[in-house]
Amino acid sequence: MIRIGLVGAGRIAQVHARTVEAHPTAELTFIADPMEAAVKPLAEKYGVRYSLNPDDVFTDSEVDAVIICSPTPLHVEHILKAAKAGKPALCEKPVAMETAKVEELMESLKGLDYTTMIGFNRRFDPTFARMHKMVEDGVVGKVEQVTIISRDPAAPPKEYIAVSGGIFKDMTIHDFDTARFFLGDIVSVYAVGQNLDPELADTGDFDGAVITLTNSEGAIATITNSRHCSSGYDQRLEVFGDKATINGDNLRSTQVRVSNGEHTDAKDVYLDFFLERYEEAYAHELNEFFAAISENRKPATSIEDGAKALRIAEAAEESARTGKIVYL
């Protein structure tokens, strides 16, 4: 049984706590967060110890591995502390706010025997993983275009947006990694940002964006994002090649369709939010983390993957602000 400590007690920590609790080979043992109003209820819910000092997770003898759910500016510090303590870590995205911080982290990690996985959970979603396997098996042929649609049902609180790093580093970072998953390294980025939601006008961030990524062979990924979507959590993926096109559509609670005098082919609404839509993905992500620990190998999503997705996010921000293509 792998004993897990959580650093952070916010929304994503609650997701991981639930996933760990349901896992057959793991148990949640410790949670640390400086905000007692957040950490105490979560610890009591799962009957585990808690601390207001995040450092306690890294020194606790009853913690075998750590899941880092702290605010992004603390990720580098916490990854390094886990590595120095000899505790494998699964860290939420993004790795850091700036690429320069990731470079400093990599320099500090030299000489340490560490296991760090970055939480790009969409690679482990059963639908997207199946599509990737089909690409690997040659079903699609040579991939020419990837289309990613990712729209949230509603924007997060302004307080969160202010410290998140912005739409590209916080939200689109998942899509940048998905694009790399299918196309490999990206060589150019062009982004158009939108400011259409008056409620978010004073955040200084975009509330929507369309981004075009190109790899070295000329294959293109188009990403469409929005902070709001009236129909729910809109998550779609298409991969087009010279042999076939494959699609991953939105998931619903059931596949029932109703036709009557008012509607034809009426269906259930999309699954409400990332907690429901990617519940299986989080479980499979945890499986990969534990497998990497037991097999003493590098996880499927590494700090290097996080660094490359972050560099694309920085380029997208630059492109959206300047109106120019940014070459990597």
Tab-separated table of N, CA and C in Angstrom, residues 223-312:
chain	number	residue	atom	x	y	z
A	223	ILE	N	-6.613	24.786	-31.736
A	223	ILE	CA	-7.213	24.709	-30.404
A	223	ILE	C	-8.209	25.849	-30.246
A	224	THR	N	-9.419	25.517	-29.836
A	224	THR	CA	-10.447	26.524	-29.574
A	224	THR	C	-10.832	26.457	-28.101
A	225	ASN	N	-10.667	27.578	-27.405
A	225	ASN	CA	-10.952	27.662	-25.967
A	225	ASN	C	-11.987	28.737	-25.669
A	226	SER	N	-12.749	28.525	-24.616
A	226	SER	CA	-13.596	29.579	-24.068
A	226	SER	C	-13.782	29.337	-22.580
A	227	ARG	N	-13.894	30.423	-21.826
A	227	ARG	CA	-14.139	30.335	-20.391
A	227	ARG	C	-15.605	30.030	-20.079
A	228	HIS	N	-16.466	30.063	-21.099
A	228	HIS	CA	-17.889	29.808	-20.841
A	228	HIS	C	-18.511	29.059	-22.016
A	229	CYS	N	-19.476	28.197	-21.679
A	229	CYS	CA	-20.171	27.426	-22.713
A	229	CYS	C	-21.562	27.087	-22.194
A	230	SER	N	-22.594	27.571	-22.872
A	230	SER	CA	-23.964	27.414	-22.390
A	230	SER	C	-24.413	25.955	-22.355
A	231	SER	N	-23.789	25.104	-23.160
A	231	SER	CA	-24.202	23.698	-23.209
A	231	SER	C	-23.417	22.807	-22.259
A	232	GLY	N	-22.464	23.388	-21.495
A	232	GLY	CA	-21.730	22.589	-20.524
A	232	GLY	C	-20.253	22.492	-20.830
A	233	TYR	N	-19.623	21.442	-20.342
A	233	TYR	CA	-18.175	21.250	-20.477
A	233	TYR	C	-17.894	20.616	-21.835
A	234	ASP	N	-17.478	21.416	-22.781
A	234	ASP	CA	-17.339	21.003	-24.184
A	234	ASP	C	-15.916	20.517	-24.440
A	235	GLN	N	-15.753	19.202	-24.615
A	235	GLN	CA	-14.437	18.587	-24.778
A	235	GLN	C	-14.450	17.644	-25.980
A	236	ARG	N	-13.875	18.120	-27.084
A	236	ARG	CA	-13.873	17.310	-28.303
A	236	ARG	C	-12.482	17.272	-28.931
A	237	LEU	N	-12.223	16.179	-29.635
A	237	LEU	CA	-10.926	15.993	-30.280
A	237	LEU	C	-11.121	15.294	-31.620
A	238	GLU	N	-10.467	15.818	-32.642
A	238	GLU	CA	-10.476	15.173	-33.959
A	238	GLU	C	-9.046	15.059	-34.468
A	239	VAL	N	-8.717	13.901	-35.023
A	239	VAL	CA	-7.415	13.688	-35.647
A	239	VAL	C	-7.662	13.272	-37.091
A	240	PHE	N	-7.131	14.059	-38.017
A	240	PHE	CA	-7.326	13.842	-39.450
A	240	PHE	C	-6.007	13.430	-40.087
A	241	GLY	N	-6.035	12.320	-40.828
A	241	GLY	CA	-4.844	11.862	-41.527
A	241	GLY	C	-5.149	11.496	-42.964
A	242	ASP	N	-4.145	11.002	-43.669
A	242	ASP	CA	-4.364	10.687	-45.077
A	242	ASP	C	-5.090	9.356	-45.286
A	243	LYS	N	-5.314	8.603	-44.196
A	243	LYS	CA	-6.052	7.344	-44.308
A	243	LYS	C	-7.410	7.377	-43.616
A	244	ALA	N	-7.536	8.180	-42.576
A	244	ALA	CA	-8.784	8.167	-41.813
A	244	ALA	C	-8.881	9.409	-40.942
A	245	THR	N	-10.095	9.660	-40.477
A	245	THR	CA	-10.372	10.689	-39.480
A	245	THR	C	-10.997	10.011	-38.269
A	246	ILE	N	-10.498	10.338	-37.081
A	246	ILE	CA	-11.084	9.772	-35.870
A	246	ILE	C	-11.544	10.912	-34.967
A	247	ASN	N	-12.632	10.674	-34.244
A	247	ASN	CA	-13.231	11.712	-33.420
A	247	ASN	C	-13.483	11.233	-31.993
A	248	GLY	N	-13.218	12.085	-31.052
A	248	GLY	CA	-13.604	11.864	-29.663
A	248	GLY	C	-14.625	12.921	-29.295
A	249	ASP	N	-15.853	12.511	-29.054
A	249	ASP	CA	-16.933	13.453	-28.824
A	249	ASP	C	-17.192	13.669	-27.334
A	250	ASN	N	-18.070	14.614	-27.042
A	250	ASN	CA	-18.445	14.887	-25.661
A	250	ASN	C	-19.107	13.671	-25.026
A	251	LEU	N	-18.863	13.498	-23.731
A	251	LEU	CA	-19.477	12.408	-22.992
A	251	LEU	C	-20.722	12.908	-22.273
A	252	ARG	N	-21.695	12.019	-22.162
A	252	ARG	CA	-22.940	12.318	-21.458
A	252	ARG	C	-23.190	11.228	-20.419
A	253	SER	N	-24.091	11.515	-19.497
A	253	SER	CA	-24.382	10.535	-18.449
A	253	SER	C	-24.989	9.264	-19.017
A	254	THR	N	-25.771	9.369	-20.083
A	254	THR	CA	-26.291	8.212	-20.815
A	254	THR	C	-26.245	8.529	-22.306
A	255	GLN	N	-26.458	7.526	-23.116
A	255	GLN	CA	-26.475	7.713	-24.572
A	255	GLN	C	-27.907	7.679	-25.124
A	256	VAL	N	-28.884	7.885	-24.266
A	256	VAL	CA	-30.292	7.872	-24.686
A	256	VAL	C	-30.587	9.076	-25.583
A	257	ARG	N	-31.366	8.842	-26.640
A	257	ARG	CA	-31.840	9.912	-27.518
A	257	ARG	C	-33.367	9.885	-27.556
A	258	VAL	N	-33.965	11.075	-27.542
A	258	VAL	CA	-35.417	11.189	-27.533
A	258	VAL	C	-35.875	11.983	-28.757
A	259	SER	N	-36.863	11.465	-29.463
A	259	SER	CA	-37.480	12.184	-30.577
A	259	SER	C	-38.982	12.227	-30.354
A	260	ASN	N	-39.541	13.434	-30.430
A	260	ASN	CA	-40.987	13.580	-30.267
A	260	ASN	C	-41.464	14.789	-31.067
A	261	GLY	N	-42.638	15.314	-30.708
A	261	GLY	CA	-43.179	16.431	-31.465
A	261	GLY	C	-42.450	17.740	-31.248
A	262	GLU	N	-41.568	17.800	-30.248
A	262	GLU	CA	-40.840	19.031	-29.965
A	262	GLU	C	-39.350	18.948	-30.290
A	263	HIS	N	-38.800	17.722	-30.215
A	263	HIS	CA	-37.362	17.555	-30.429
A	263	HIS	C	-37.110	16.302	-31.262
A	264	THR	N	-35.991	16.298	-31.968
A	264	THR	CA	-35.500	15.074	-32.590
A	264	THR	C	-34.061	14.853	-32.130
A	265	ASP	N	-33.771	13.620	-31.786
A	265	ASP	CA	-32.436	13.252	-31.306
A	265	ASP	C	-31.989	14.082	-30.100
A	266	ALA	N	-32.909	14.409	-29.214
A	266	ALA	CA	-32.542	15.117	-27.983
A	266	ALA	C	-31.755	14.176	-27.073
A	267	LYS	N	-30.662	14.701	-26.510
A	267	LYS	CA	-29.778	13.885	-25.684
A	267	LYS	C	-29.573	14.537	-24.330
A	268	ASP	N	-29.002	13.759	-23.400
A	268	ASP	CA	-28.622	14.316	-22.110
A	268	ASP	C	-27.552	15.388	-22.308
A	269	VAL	N	-27.440	16.292	-21.344
A	269	VAL	CA	-26.420	17.333	-21.415
A	269	VAL	C	-25.031	16.712	-21.248
A	270	TYR	N	-23.996	17.480	-21.639
A	270	TYR	CA	-22.625	17.027	-21.442
A	270	TYR	C	-22.356	16.821	-19.957
A	271	LEU	N	-21.420	15.965	-19.646
A	271	LEU	CA	-20.977	15.846	-18.256
A	271	LEU	C	-20.538	17.223	-17.766
A	272	ASP	N	-20.873	17.548	-16.532
A	272	ASP	CA	-20.889	18.925	-16.064
A	272	ASP	C	-19.540	19.630	-16.057
A	273	PHE	N	-18.484	18.978	-15.558
A	273	PHE	CA	-17.215	19.678	-15.421
A	273	PHE	C	-16.090	18.659	-15.388
A	274	PHE	N	-14.855	19.140	-15.193
A	274	PHE	CA	-13.708	18.235	-15.307
A	274	PHE	C	-13.743	17.117	-14.274
A	275	LEU	N	-14.366	17.340	-13.126
A	275	LEU	CA	-14.441	16.295	-12.106
A	275	LEU	C	-15.131	15.055	-12.641
A	276	GLU	N	-16.219	15.267	-13.389
A	276	GLU	CA	-16.983	14.149	-13.936
A	276	GLU	C	-16.378	13.661	-15.265
A	277	ARG	N	-16.060	14.624	-16.148
A	277	ARG	CA	-15.589	14.259	-17.487
A	277	ARG	C	-14.279	13.469	-17.440
A	278	TYR	N	-13.382	13.854	-16.544
A	278	TYR	CA	-12.065	13.216	-16.531
A	278	TYR	C	-11.825	12.362	-15.286
A	279	GLU	N	-12.900	11.884	-14.687
A	279	GLU	CA	-12.757	11.051	-13.489
A	279	GLU	C	-11.921	9.805	-13.773
A	280	GLU	N	-12.209	9.117	-14.869
A	280	GLU	CA	-11.418	7.930	-15.221
A	280	GLU	C	-9.985	8.299	-15.540
A	281	ALA	N	-9.787	9.450	-16.178
A	281	ALA	CA	-8.433	9.880	-16.536
A	281	ALA	C	-7.577	10.065	-15.289
A	282	TYR	N	-8.148	10.649	-14.231
A	282	TYR	CA	-7.394	10.828	-12.994
A	282	TYR	C	-7.016	9.477	-12.388
A	283	ALA	N	-7.911	8.507	-12.471
A	283	ALA	CA	-7.610	7.176	-11.933
A	283	ALA	C	-6.481	6.517	-12.724
A	284	HIS	N	-6.535	6.624	-14.054
A	284	HIS	CA	-5.484	6.028	-14.891
A	284	HIS	C	-4.154	6.768	-14.724
A	285	GLU	N	-4.228	8.080	-14.510
A	285	GLU	CA	-3.025	8.864	-14.244
A	285	GLU	C	-2.350	8.363	-12.970
A	286	LEU	N	-3.151	8.120	-11.942
A	286	LEU	CA	-2.618	7.601	-10.683
A	286	LEU	C	-2.003	6.217	-10.884
A	287	ASN	N	-2.636	5.390	-11.703
A	287	ASN	CA	-2.078	4.070	-12.015
A	287	ASN	C	-0.680	4.201	-12.621
A	288	GLU	N	-0.518	5.144	-13.543
A	288	GLU	CA	0.780	5.356	-14.175
A	288	GLU	C	1.816	5.849	-13.162
A	289	PHE	N	1.413	6.729	-12.276
A	289	PHE	CA	2.319	7.233	-11.242
A	289	PHE	C	2.816	6.102	-10.359
A	290	PHE	N	1.902	5.259	-9.909
A	290	PHE	CA	2.283	4.144	-9.046
A	290	PHE	C	3.126	3.114	-9.798
A	291	ALA	N	2.807	2.899	-11.071
A	291	ALA	CA	3.595	1.956	-11.871
A	291	ALA	C	5.022	2.457	-12.039
A	292	ALA	N	5.179	3.759	-12.270
A	292	ALA	CA	6.522	4.329	-12.412
A	292	ALA	C	7.322	4.172	-11.120
A	293	ILE	N	6.646	4.316	-9.982
A	293	ILE	CA	7.315	4.141	-8.696
A	293	ILE	C	7.763	2.690	-8.514
A	294	SER	N	6.855	1.759	-8.734
A	294	SER	CA	7.159	0.346	-8.490
A	294	SER	C	8.177	-0.207	-9.474
A	295	GLU	N	8.177	0.341	-10.695
A	295	GLU	CA	9.097	-0.139	-11.736
A	295	GLU	C	10.379	0.681	-11.807
A	296	ASN	N	10.468	1.707	-10.927
A	296	ASN	CA	11.651	2.559	-10.870
A	296	ASN	C	12.003	3.122	-12.252
A	297	ARG	N	11.017	3.730	-12.883
A	297	ARG	CA	11.223	4.293	-14.226
A	297	ARG	C	10.646	5.700	-14.300
A	298	LYS	N	10.912	6.348	-15.416
A	298	LYS	CA	10.406	7.690	-15.658
A	298	LYS	C	8.913	7.626	-15.983
A	299	PRO	N	8.094	8.475	-15.387
A	299	PRO	CA	6.656	8.458	-15.690
A	299	PRO	C	6.378	8.901	-17.128
A	300	ALA	N	5.170	8.644	-17.587
A	300	ALA	CA	4.790	8.971	-18.969
A	300	ALA	C	4.780	10.458	-19.234
A	301	THR	N	4.494	11.269	-18.218
A	301	THR	CA	4.513	12.719	-18.375
A	301	THR	C	5.544	13.288	-17.417
A	302	SER	N	6.569	13.901	-17.962
A	302	SER	CA	7.736	14.310	-17.186
A	302	SER	C	7.803	15.825	-17.023
A	303	ILE	N	8.791	16.263	-16.251
A	303	ILE	CA	9.054	17.690	-16.123
A	303	ILE	C	9.368	18.279	-17.489
A	304	GLU	N	10.068	17.524	-18.330
A	304	GLU	CA	10.386	18.006	-19.675
A	304	GLU	C	9.114	18.261	-20.483
A	305	ASP	N	8.134	17.365	-20.355
A	305	ASP	CA	6.851	17.587	-21.031
A	305	ASP	C	6.194	18.863	-20.512
A	306	GLY	N	6.256	19.051	-19.201
A	306	GLY	CA	5.688	20.258	-18.610
A	306	GLY	C	6.384	21.515	-19.105
A	307	ALA	N	7.699	21.431	-19.234
A	307	ALA	CA	8.471	22.589	-19.709
A	307	ALA	C	8.114	22.943	-21.142
A	308	LYS	N	7.932	21.932	-21.992
A	308	LYS	CA	7.609	22.199	-23.391
A	308	LYS	C	6.197	22.758	-23.554
A	309	ALA	N	5.253	22.251	-22.762
A	309	ALA	CA	3.897	22.802	-22.811
A	309	ALA	C	3.894	24.242	-22.305
A	310	LEU	N	4.693	24.525	-21.268
A	310	LEU	CA	4.779	25.875	-20.728
A	310	LEU	C	5.393	26.828	-21.752
A	311	ARG	N	6.390	26.366	-22.482
A	311	ARG	CA	7.008	27.227	-23.513
A	311	ARG	C	5.987	27.575	-24.595
A	312	ILE	N	5.130	26.612	-24.957
A	312	ILE	CA	4.079	26.896	-25.940
A	312	ILE	C	3.099	27.918	-25.371
